[in-house]
CSV table of C-alpha atoms in Angstrom, one decimal:
chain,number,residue,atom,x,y,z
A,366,UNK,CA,0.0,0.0,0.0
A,367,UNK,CA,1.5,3.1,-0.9
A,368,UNK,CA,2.4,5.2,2.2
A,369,UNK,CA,2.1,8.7,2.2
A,370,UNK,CA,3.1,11.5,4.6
A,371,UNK,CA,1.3,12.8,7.2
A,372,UNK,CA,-0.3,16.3,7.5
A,373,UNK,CA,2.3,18.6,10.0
A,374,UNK,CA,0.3,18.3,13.1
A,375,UNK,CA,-1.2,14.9,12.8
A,376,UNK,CA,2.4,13.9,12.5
A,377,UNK,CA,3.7,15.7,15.3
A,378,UNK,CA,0.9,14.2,17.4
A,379,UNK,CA,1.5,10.7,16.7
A,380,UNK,CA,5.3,11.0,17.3
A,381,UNK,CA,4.7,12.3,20.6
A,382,UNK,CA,3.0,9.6,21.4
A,383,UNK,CA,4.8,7.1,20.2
A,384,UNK,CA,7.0,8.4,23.0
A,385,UNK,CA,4.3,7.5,25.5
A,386,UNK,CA,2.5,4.3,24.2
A,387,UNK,CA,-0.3,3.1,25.8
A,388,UNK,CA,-3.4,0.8,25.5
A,389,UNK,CA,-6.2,1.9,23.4
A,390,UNK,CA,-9.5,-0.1,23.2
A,391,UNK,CA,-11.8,1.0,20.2
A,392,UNK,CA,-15.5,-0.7,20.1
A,393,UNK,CA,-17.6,0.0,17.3
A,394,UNK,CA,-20.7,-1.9,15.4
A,395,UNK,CA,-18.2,-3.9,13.0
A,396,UNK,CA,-17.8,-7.9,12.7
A,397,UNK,CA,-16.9,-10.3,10.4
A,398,UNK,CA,-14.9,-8.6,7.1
A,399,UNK,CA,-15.4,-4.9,8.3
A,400,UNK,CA,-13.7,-5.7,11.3
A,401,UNK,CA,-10.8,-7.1,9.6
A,402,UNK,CA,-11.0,-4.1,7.4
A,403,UNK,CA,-10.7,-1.7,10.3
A,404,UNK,CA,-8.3,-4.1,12.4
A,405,UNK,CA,-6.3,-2.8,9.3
A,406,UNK,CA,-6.8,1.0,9.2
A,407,UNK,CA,-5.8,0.6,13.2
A,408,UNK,CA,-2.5,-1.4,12.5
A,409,UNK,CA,-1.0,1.4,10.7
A,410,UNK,CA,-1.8,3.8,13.2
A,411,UNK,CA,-0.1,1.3,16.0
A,412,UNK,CA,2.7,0.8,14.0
A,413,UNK,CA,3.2,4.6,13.8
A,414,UNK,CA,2.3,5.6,17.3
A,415,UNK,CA,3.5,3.1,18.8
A,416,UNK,CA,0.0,2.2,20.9
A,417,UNK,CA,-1.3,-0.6,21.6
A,418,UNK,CA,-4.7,-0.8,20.0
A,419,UNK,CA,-7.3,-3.2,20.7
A,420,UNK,CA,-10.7,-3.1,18.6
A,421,UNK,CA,-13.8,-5.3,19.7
A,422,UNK,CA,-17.0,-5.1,17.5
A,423,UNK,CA,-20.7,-5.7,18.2
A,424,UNK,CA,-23.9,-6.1,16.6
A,425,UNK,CA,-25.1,-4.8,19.9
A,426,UNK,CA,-23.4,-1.9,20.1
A,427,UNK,CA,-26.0,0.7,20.5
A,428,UNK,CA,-27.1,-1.3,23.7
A,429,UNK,CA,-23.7,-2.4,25.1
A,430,UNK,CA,-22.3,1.2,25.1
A,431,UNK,CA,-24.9,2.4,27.2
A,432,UNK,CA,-24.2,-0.4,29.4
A,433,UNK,CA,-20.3,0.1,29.5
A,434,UNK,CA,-20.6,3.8,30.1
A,435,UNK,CA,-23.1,3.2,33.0
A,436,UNK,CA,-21.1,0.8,34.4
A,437,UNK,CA,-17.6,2.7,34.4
A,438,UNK,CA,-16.1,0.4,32.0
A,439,UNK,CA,-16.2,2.3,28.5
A,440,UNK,CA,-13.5,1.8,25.8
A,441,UNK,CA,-11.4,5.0,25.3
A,442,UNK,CA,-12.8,5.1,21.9
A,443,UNK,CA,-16.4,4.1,20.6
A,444,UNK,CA,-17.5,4.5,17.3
A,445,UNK,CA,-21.3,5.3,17.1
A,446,UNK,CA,-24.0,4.7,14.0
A,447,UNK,CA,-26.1,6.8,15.3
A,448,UNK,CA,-25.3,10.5,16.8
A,449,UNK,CA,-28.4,10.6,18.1
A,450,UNK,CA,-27.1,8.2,21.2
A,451,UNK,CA,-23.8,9.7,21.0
A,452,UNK,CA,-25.2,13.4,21.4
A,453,UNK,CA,-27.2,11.5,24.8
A,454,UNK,CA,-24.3,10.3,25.8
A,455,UNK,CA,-22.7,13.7,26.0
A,456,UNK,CA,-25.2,15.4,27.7
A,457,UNK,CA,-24.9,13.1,30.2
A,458,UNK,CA,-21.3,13.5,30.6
A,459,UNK,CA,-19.7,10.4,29.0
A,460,UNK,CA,-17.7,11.9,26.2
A,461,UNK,CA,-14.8,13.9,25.8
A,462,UNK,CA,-14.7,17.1,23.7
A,463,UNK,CA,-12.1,16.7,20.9
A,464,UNK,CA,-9.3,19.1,20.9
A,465,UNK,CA,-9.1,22.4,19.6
A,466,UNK,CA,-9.2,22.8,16.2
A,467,UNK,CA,-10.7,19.8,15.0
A,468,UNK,CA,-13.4,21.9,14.3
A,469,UNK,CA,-11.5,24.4,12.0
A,470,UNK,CA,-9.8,21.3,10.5
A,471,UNK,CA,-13.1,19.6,9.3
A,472,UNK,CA,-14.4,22.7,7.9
A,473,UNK,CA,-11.3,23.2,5.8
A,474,UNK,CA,-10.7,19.6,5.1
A,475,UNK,CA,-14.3,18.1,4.2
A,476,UNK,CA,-16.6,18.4,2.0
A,477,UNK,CA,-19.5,20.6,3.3
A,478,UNK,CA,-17.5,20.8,6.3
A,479,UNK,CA,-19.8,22.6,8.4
A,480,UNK,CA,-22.3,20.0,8.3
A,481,UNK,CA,-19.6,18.1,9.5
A,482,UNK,CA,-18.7,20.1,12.4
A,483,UNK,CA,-22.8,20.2,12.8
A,484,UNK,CA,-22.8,16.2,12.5
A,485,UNK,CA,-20.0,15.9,15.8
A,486,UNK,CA,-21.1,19.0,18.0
A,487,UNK,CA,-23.6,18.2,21.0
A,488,UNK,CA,-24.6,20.0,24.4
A,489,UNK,CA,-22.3,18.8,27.2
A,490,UNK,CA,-23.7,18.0,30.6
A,491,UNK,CA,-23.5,22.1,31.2
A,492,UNK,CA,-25.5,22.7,28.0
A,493,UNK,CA,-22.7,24.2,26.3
A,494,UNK,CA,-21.8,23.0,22.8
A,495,UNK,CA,-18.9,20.8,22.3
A,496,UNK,CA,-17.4,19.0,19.0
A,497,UNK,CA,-17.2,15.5,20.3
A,498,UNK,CA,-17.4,13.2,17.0
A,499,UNK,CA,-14.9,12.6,14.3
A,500,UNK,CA,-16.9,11.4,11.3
A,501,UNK,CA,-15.0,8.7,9.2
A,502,UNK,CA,-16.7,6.0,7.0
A,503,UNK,CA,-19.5,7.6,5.1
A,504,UNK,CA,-22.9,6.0,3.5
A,505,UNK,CA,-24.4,7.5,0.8
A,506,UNK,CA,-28.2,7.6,0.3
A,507,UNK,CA,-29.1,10.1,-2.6
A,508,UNK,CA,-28.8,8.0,-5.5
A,509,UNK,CA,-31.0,7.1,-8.9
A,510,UNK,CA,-30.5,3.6,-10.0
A,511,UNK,CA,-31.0,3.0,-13.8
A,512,UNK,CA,-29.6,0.0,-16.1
A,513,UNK,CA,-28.0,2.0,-18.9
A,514,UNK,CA,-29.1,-0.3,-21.6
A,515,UNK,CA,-32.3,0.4,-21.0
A,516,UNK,CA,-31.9,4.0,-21.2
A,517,UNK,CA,-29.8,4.2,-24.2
A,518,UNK,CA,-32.4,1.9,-26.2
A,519,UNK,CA,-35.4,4.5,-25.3
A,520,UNK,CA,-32.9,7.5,-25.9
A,521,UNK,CA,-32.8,9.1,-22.3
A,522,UNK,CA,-30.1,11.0,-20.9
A,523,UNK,CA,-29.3,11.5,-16.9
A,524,UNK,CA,-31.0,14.3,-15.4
A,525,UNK,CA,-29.1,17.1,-13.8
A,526,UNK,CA,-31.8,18.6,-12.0
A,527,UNK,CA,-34.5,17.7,-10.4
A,528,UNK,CA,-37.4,19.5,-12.8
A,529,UNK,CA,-35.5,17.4,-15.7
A,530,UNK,CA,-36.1,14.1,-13.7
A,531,UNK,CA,-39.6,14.8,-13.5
A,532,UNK,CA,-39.8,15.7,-17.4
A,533,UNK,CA,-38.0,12.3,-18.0
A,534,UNK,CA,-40.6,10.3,-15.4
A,535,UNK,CA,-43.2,12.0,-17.6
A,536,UNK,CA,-41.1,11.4,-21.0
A,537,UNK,CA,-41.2,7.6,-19.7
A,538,UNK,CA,-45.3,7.6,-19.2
A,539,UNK,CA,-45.5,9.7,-22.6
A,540,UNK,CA,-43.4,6.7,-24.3
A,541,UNK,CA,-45.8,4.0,-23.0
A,542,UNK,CA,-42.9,2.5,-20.0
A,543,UNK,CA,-43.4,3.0,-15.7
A,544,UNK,CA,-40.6,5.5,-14.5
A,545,UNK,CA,-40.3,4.4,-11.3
A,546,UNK,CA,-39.6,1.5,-9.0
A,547,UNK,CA,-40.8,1.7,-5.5
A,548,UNK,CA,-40.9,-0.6,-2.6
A,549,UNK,CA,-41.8,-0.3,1.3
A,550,UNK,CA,-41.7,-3.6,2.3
A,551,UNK,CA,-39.3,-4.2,5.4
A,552,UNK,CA,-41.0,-6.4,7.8
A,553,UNK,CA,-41.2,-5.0,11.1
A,554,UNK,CA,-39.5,-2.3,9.7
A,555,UNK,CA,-42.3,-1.3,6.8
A,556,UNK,CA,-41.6,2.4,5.5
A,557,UNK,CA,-38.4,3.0,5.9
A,558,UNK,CA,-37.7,3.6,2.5
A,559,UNK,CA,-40.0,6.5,2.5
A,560,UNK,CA,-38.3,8.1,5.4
A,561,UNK,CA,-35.2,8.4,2.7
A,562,UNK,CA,-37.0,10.0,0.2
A,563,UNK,CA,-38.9,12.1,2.3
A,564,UNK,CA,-35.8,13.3,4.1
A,565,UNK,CA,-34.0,13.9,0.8
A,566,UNK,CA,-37.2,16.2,-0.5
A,567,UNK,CA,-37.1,18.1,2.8
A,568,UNK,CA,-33.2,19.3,1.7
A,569,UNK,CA,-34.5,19.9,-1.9
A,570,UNK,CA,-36.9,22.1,-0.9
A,571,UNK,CA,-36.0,24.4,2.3
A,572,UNK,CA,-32.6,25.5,3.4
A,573,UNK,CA,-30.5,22.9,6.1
A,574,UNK,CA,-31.3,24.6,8.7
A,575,UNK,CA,-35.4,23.7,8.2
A,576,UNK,CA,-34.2,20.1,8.3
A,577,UNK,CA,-32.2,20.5,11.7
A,578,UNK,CA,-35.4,22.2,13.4
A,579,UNK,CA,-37.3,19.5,11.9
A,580,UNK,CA,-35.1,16.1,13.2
A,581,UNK,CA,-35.1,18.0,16.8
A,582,UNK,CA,-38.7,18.9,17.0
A,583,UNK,CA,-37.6,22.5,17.0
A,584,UNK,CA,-40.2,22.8,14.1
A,585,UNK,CA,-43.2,19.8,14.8
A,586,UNK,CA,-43.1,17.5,12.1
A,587,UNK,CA,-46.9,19.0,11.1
A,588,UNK,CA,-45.3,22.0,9.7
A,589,UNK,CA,-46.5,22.9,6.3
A,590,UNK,CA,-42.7,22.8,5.1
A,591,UNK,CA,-42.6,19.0,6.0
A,592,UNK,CA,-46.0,18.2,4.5
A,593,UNK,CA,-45.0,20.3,1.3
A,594,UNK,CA,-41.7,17.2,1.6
A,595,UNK,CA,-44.0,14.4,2.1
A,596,UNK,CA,-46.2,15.6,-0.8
A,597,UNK,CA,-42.9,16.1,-2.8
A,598,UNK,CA,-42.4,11.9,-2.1
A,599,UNK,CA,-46.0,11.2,-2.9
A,600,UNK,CA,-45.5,13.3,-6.4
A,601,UNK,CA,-44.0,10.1,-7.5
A,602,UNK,CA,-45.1,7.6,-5.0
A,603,UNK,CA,-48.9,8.4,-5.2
A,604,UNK,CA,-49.2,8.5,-9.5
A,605,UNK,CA,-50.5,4.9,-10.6
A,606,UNK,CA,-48.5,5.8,-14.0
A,607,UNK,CA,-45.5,6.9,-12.1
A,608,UNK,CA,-44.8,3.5,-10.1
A,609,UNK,CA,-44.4,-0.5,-10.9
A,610,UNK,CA,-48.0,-1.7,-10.2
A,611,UNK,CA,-49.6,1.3,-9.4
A,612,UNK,CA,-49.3,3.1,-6.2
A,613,UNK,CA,-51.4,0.6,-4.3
A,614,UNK,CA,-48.4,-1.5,-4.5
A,615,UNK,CA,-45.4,0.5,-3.1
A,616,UNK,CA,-46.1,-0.2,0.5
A,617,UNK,CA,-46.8,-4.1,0.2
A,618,UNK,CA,-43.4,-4.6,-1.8
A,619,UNK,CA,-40.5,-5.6,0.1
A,620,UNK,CA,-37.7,-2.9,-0.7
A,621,UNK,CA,-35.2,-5.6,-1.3
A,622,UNK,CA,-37.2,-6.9,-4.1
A,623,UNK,CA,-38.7,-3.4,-6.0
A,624,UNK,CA,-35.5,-2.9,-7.9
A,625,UNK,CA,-35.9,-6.2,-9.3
A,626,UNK,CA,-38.3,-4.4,-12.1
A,627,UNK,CA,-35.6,-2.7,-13.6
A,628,UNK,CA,-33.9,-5.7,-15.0
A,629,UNK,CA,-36.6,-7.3,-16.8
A,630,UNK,CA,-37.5,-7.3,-20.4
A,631,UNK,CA,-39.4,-5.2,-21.5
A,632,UNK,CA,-38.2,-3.0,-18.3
A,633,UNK,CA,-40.8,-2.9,-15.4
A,634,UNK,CA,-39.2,0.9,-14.5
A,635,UNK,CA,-36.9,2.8,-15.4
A,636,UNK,CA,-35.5,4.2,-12.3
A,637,UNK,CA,-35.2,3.4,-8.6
A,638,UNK,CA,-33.9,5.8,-5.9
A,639,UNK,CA,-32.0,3.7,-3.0
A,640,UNK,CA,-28.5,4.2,-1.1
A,641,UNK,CA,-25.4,2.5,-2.2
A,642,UNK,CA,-25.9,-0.7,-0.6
A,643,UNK,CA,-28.8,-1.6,-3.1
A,644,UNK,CA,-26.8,-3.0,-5.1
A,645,UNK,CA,-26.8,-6.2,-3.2
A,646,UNK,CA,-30.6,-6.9,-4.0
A,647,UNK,CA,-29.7,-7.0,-7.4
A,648,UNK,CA,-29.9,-10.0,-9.5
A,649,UNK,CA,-27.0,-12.3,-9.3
A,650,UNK,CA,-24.3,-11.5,-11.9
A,651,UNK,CA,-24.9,-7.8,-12.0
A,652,UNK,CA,-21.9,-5.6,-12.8
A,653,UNK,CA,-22.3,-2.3,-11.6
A,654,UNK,CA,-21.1,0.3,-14.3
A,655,UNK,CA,-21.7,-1.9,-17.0
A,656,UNK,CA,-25.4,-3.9,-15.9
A,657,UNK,CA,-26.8,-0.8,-13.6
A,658,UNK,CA,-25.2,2.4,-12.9
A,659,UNK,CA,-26.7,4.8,-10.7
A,660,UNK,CA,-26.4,9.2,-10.3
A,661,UNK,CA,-27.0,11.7,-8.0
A,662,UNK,CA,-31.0,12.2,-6.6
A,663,UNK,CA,-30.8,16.1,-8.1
A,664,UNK,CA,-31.8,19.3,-6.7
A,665,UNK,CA,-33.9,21.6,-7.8
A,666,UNK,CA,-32.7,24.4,-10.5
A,667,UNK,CA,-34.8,26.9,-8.8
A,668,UNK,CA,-34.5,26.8,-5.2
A,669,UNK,CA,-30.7,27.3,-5.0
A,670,UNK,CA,-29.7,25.0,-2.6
A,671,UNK,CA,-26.7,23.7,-4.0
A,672,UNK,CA,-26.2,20.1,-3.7
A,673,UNK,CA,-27.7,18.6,-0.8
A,674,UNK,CA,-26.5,15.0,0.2
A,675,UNK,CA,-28.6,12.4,2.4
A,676,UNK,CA,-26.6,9.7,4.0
A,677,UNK,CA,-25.3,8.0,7.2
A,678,UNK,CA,-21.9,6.9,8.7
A,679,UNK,CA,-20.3,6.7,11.8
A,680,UNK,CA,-19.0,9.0,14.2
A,681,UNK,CA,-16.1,8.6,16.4
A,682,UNK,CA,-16.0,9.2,19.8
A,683,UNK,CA,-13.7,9.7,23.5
A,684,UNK,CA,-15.6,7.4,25.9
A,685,UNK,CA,-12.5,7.1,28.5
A,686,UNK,CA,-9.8,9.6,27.5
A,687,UNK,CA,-6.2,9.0,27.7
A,688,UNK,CA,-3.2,10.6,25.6
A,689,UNK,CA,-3.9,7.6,23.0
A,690,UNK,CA,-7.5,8.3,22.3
A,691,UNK,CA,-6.1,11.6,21.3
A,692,UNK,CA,-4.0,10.8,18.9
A,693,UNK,CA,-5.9,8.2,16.9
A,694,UNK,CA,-8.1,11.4,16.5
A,695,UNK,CA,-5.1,13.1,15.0
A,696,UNK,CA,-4.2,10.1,12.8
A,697,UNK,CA,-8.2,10.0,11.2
A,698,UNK,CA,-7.5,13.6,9.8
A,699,UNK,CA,-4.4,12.0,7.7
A,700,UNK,CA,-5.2,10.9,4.2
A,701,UNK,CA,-3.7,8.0,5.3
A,702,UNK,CA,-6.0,6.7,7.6
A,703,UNK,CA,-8.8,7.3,4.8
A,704,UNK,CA,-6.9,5.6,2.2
A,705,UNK,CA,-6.1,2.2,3.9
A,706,UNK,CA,-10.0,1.7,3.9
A,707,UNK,CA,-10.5,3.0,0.8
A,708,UNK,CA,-7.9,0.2,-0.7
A,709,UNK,CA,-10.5,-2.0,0.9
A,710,UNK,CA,-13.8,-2.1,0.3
A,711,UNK,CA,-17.0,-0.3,1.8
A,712,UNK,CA,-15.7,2.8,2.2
A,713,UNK,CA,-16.7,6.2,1.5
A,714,UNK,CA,-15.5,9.8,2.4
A,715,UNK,CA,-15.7,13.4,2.0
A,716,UNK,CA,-12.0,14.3,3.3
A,717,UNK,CA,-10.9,16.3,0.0
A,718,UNK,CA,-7.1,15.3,0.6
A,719,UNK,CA,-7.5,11.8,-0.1
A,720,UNK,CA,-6.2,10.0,-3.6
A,721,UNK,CA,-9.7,8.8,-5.0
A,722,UNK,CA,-7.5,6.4,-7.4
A,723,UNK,CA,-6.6,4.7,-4.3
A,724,UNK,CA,-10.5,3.1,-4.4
A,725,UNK,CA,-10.2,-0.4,-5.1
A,726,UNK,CA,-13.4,-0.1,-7.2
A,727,UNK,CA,-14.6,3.0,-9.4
A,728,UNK,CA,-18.3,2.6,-8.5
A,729,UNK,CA,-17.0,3.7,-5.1
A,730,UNK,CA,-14.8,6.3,-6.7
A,731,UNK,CA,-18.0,7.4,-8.8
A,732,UNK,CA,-20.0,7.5,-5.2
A,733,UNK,CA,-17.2,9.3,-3.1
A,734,UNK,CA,-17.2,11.9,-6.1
A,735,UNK,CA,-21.1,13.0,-5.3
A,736,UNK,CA,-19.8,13.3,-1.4
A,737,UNK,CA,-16.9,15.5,-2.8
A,738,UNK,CA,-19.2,17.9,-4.4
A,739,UNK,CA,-22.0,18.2,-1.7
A,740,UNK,CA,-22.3,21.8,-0.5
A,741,UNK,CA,-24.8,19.9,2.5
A,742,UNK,CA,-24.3,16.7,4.2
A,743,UNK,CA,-27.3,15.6,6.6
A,744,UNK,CA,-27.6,12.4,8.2
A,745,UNK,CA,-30.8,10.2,8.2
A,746,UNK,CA,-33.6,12.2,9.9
A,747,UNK,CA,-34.9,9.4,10.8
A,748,UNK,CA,-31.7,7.9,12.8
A,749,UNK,CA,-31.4,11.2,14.6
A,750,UNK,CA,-35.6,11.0,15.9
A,751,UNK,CA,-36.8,9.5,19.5
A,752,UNK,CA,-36.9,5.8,17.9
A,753,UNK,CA,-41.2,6.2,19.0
A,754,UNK,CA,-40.7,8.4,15.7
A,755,UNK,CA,-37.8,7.5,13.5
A,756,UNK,CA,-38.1,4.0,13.8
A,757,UNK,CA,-42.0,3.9,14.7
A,758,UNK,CA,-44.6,6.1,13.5
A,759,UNK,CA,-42.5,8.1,11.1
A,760,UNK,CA,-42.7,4.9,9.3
A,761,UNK,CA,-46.2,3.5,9.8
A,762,UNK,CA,-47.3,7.1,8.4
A,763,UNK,CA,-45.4,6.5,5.4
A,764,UNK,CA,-47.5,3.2,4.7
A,765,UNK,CA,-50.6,5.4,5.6
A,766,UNK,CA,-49.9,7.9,3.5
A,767,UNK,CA,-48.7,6.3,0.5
A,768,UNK,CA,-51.7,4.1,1.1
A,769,UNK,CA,-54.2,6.7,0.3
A,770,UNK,CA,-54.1,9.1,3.5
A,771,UNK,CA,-54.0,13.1,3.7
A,772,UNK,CA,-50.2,13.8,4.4
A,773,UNK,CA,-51.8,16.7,6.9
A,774,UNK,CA,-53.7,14.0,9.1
A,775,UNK,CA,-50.4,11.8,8.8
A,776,UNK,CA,-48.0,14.7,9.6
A,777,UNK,CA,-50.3,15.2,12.7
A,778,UNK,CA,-50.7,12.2,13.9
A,779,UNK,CA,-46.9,11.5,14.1
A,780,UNK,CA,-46.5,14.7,15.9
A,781,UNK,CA,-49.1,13.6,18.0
A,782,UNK,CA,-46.7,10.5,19.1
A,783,UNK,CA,-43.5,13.0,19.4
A,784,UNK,CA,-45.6,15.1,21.7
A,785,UNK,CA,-46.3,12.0,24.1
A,786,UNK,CA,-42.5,11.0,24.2
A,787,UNK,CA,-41.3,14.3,25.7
C-alpha cells in the first residue's frame, strides 16, 4: 500500500506519542470482514504511534455502550452509527470534547464541512456545545438507479436537475414505460424507504437549517414545510402511471425486491432511488457500471440549494480519554488513515485530501465523487428521531400515506406520538 506523509500536526501528534505508548481499546458496530477491514486501518496507526490498539465489534453496540458507560467500563474510543445516542451520551457526561481545532480542520478539510462540524457537535452535561465526533466511513443515500441499456435503447439521458427528472418520469409515461420502481416492504420495519425519500425532499426544498429544526422537533413535524416534503415523495409515489404496479403496490413490496423491475425485459421501471448498498438486491451477476449504474438524486434548479447529500456513517468518539485516544483522533485527519479503507472495500468519504485512485473499485470512486461535491451533508432524519418516531410512526405514516391518506392527518398524527415521548 503506498504510504504517504502525514499532514504537519497529525504527525507531530503521533510522534509524541509514540513516546508515551499506551493501551487503546476501540469498540464499534463492526464484525466479520469490516472488522478485519478496520483491524487494518488501526495497525497502521499502532505501527506509527506506537500504541497498543485493541478493537472489539458488536452487533449490539447501540445497547452495550450504554451499558459500558453506565457501568464505568467504556473503551477510550467508541464508534457510534447513530449521533443521536452519541449526542445522549454527552449530555450526560460520557464523552470527551475533541481538541481544539478539529473543528477548524473539518471545515477546511471536508466536503461541506460545516455540516460536518454540525454532524460531531452536541450540548455537554452544562448545556454548552462541544465538537465530540470525528466522522470517518461515510454511506451515501441520494442515488438514482437505472440500467444504462435500457436508457440508451429508449434514448434518455441523466438528469441534472430535479425538474428534468420529472420531465424524463413523464417522457417515460409519454413513451408508453413506468418511470419508477418503488418498494416499502421491510418487515417489522415497513416504511423505511420512504423516510429516505422524504428526508431527501425536505433538503430539496428548504434550506438545512429547516431540516435540523425538523429532526429535533424544534419545528413539529406537522409544519407545512414537512408536508410540502412528504407531498414532494407522494409526487412520485402516489401516480398509478409513475410506479411499478400502481401506487397501491409500493407499501406491500418488500424494498429488497422493488429494484428487481428494472432488469426485466421489456423493463418494469426505469429508475429506482435507493443508497449505495442496493446494489446487493440486485440479480446475481450484476456488474455495476456496465449492468446498472446509478447518479445523484438532483436538486432543484430553482431553489438554489446547492447540492444537498442524504446519507449516514459513523461517528467517532472519547468514551474514556487517555493521551492515545487523542492521537488516533489526529491520525483519522491523515489521508492515510482514509486511504487504507478505501484500498478496501465499503468505504466512502468526504476528506478532500484523499487520492480517489486509491479506491479499489470505481463505483465507489464514482459515489465518493457525489460526497466531494456536496455543498450539505445531513444524516438520516430518521436515525437522529426518538426511535417512537424514526423507527415507529415516522414509518407507519409513510405506509398510511402512500396508502391513500391526507399527508396533513399523517403529519399530525406522528406529531401527536413526538408530543407523548417528551
Amino acid at each position: 500500500m503506498k504510504q504517504l506523509l502525514m499532514t504537519g500536526a497529525a504527525a507531530m501528534a503521533l510522534s509524541a506519542g509514540a513516546a508515551s505508548a499506551e493501551q487503546i481499546t476501540v469498540f464499534g458496530p463492526w464484525l466479520g470482514p469490516d472488522q478485519e477491514m478496520v483491524e487494518q486501518v488501526l495497525a497502521i496507526f499502532a505501527e506509527q504511534s506506537g500504541h497498543d490498539v485493541r478493537y472489539t465489534g458488536s452487533d449490539s453496540f447501540e445497547q452495550q455502550i450504554v451499558v459500558d458507560l453506565e457501568a464505568g467500563s467504556a473503551p477510550n474510543v467508541a464508534v457510534f452509527p447513530q449521533p443521536g445516542l452519541a449526542s445522549d451520551m454527552a449530555g450526560r457526561g460520557f464523552l470527551t470534547p475533541l481538541k481544539d481545532g478539529t473543528a477548524d480542520w473539518m471545515r477546511e478539510n471536508y466536503a461541506a464541512g460545516q455540516s460536518w462540524v454540525d454532524l460531531g457537535t452536541y450540548n455537554g452535561p452544562d448545556g454548552e456545545p462541544s465538537l465530540y465526533g470525528f466522522p470517518y466511513k461515510v454511506d451515501l443515500k441520494s442515488l438514482v438507479w437505472f440500467v444504462p441499456e435500457n436508457f440508451e435503447d429508449a434514448g434518455y439521458e441523466i438528469p441534472a436537475t430535479m425538474e428534468e427528472l420529472k420531465a424524463l418520469t413523464d417522457q417515460i409515461v409519454a413513451d408508453g414505460g413506468t418511470p419508477w420502481c418503488i418498494g416499502l416492504g421491510s418487515g417489522a420495519a415497513t416504511g423505511w424507504p420512504a423516510t429516505d425519500w422524504v428526508e431527501d425532499m425536505m433538503l430539496r426544498i428548504h434550506p438545512p437549517e429547516v431540516y435540523d429544526a425538523w429532526v429535533t422537533n424544534e419545528m413539529p413535524f406537522n409544519d407545512p414545510k414537512v408536508i410540502a416534503a412528504i407531498e414532494e415523495f407522494g409526487y412520485f409515489a402516489r401516480n398509478d402511471a409513475y410506479v411499478a404496479g400502481g401506487a397501491g403496490a409500493v407499501a406491500t413490496t418488500d424494498f429488497r425486491d422493488s429494484p428487481k423491475g428494472l432488469f426485466e425485459s421489456p423493463p418494469q421501471c426505469y429508475l429506482h432511488r435507493q443508497a449505495s448498498f442496493i446494489p446487493a438486491f440486485f440479480p446475481e451477476g450484476t456488474e455495476v457500471g456496465v449492468d446498472a449504474d446509478f447518479f445523484y438524486f438532483p436538486a432543484y434548479a430553482d431553489k438554489d440549494l446547492g447540492t444537498p447529500v442524504l446519507g449516514a456513517g459513523t461517528t467517532w468518539v472519547i468514551t474514556n480519554e487517555n493521551q492515545a485516544a487523542h492521537d488516533l483522533m489526529e491520525f483519522l485527519k491523515t489521508p492515510e488513515a482514509h486511504e487504507a479503507w478505501m484500498a478496501q472495500r465499503g468505504f466512502l468519504t468526504p476528506h478532500t485530501g484523499v487520492d480517489t485512485s486509491v479506491f479499489s473499485d470505481p463505483t465507489l470512486k464514482k459515489m465518493n465523487d457525489i460526497l466531494l461535491e456536496a455543498t450539505t451533508f445531513r444524516f438520516d432524519g430518521s436515525d437522529l428521531m426518538p426511535g417512537g418516531v424514526g423507527a415507529g410512526s415516522f414509518w407507519t405514516g409513510m405506509v398510511d400515506y402512500t396508502g391513500g391518506a391526507d399527508a396533513e392527518e399523517v403529519a399530525d398524527t406522528i406529531q401527536s406520538s413526538w408530543e407523548a415521548l417528551k
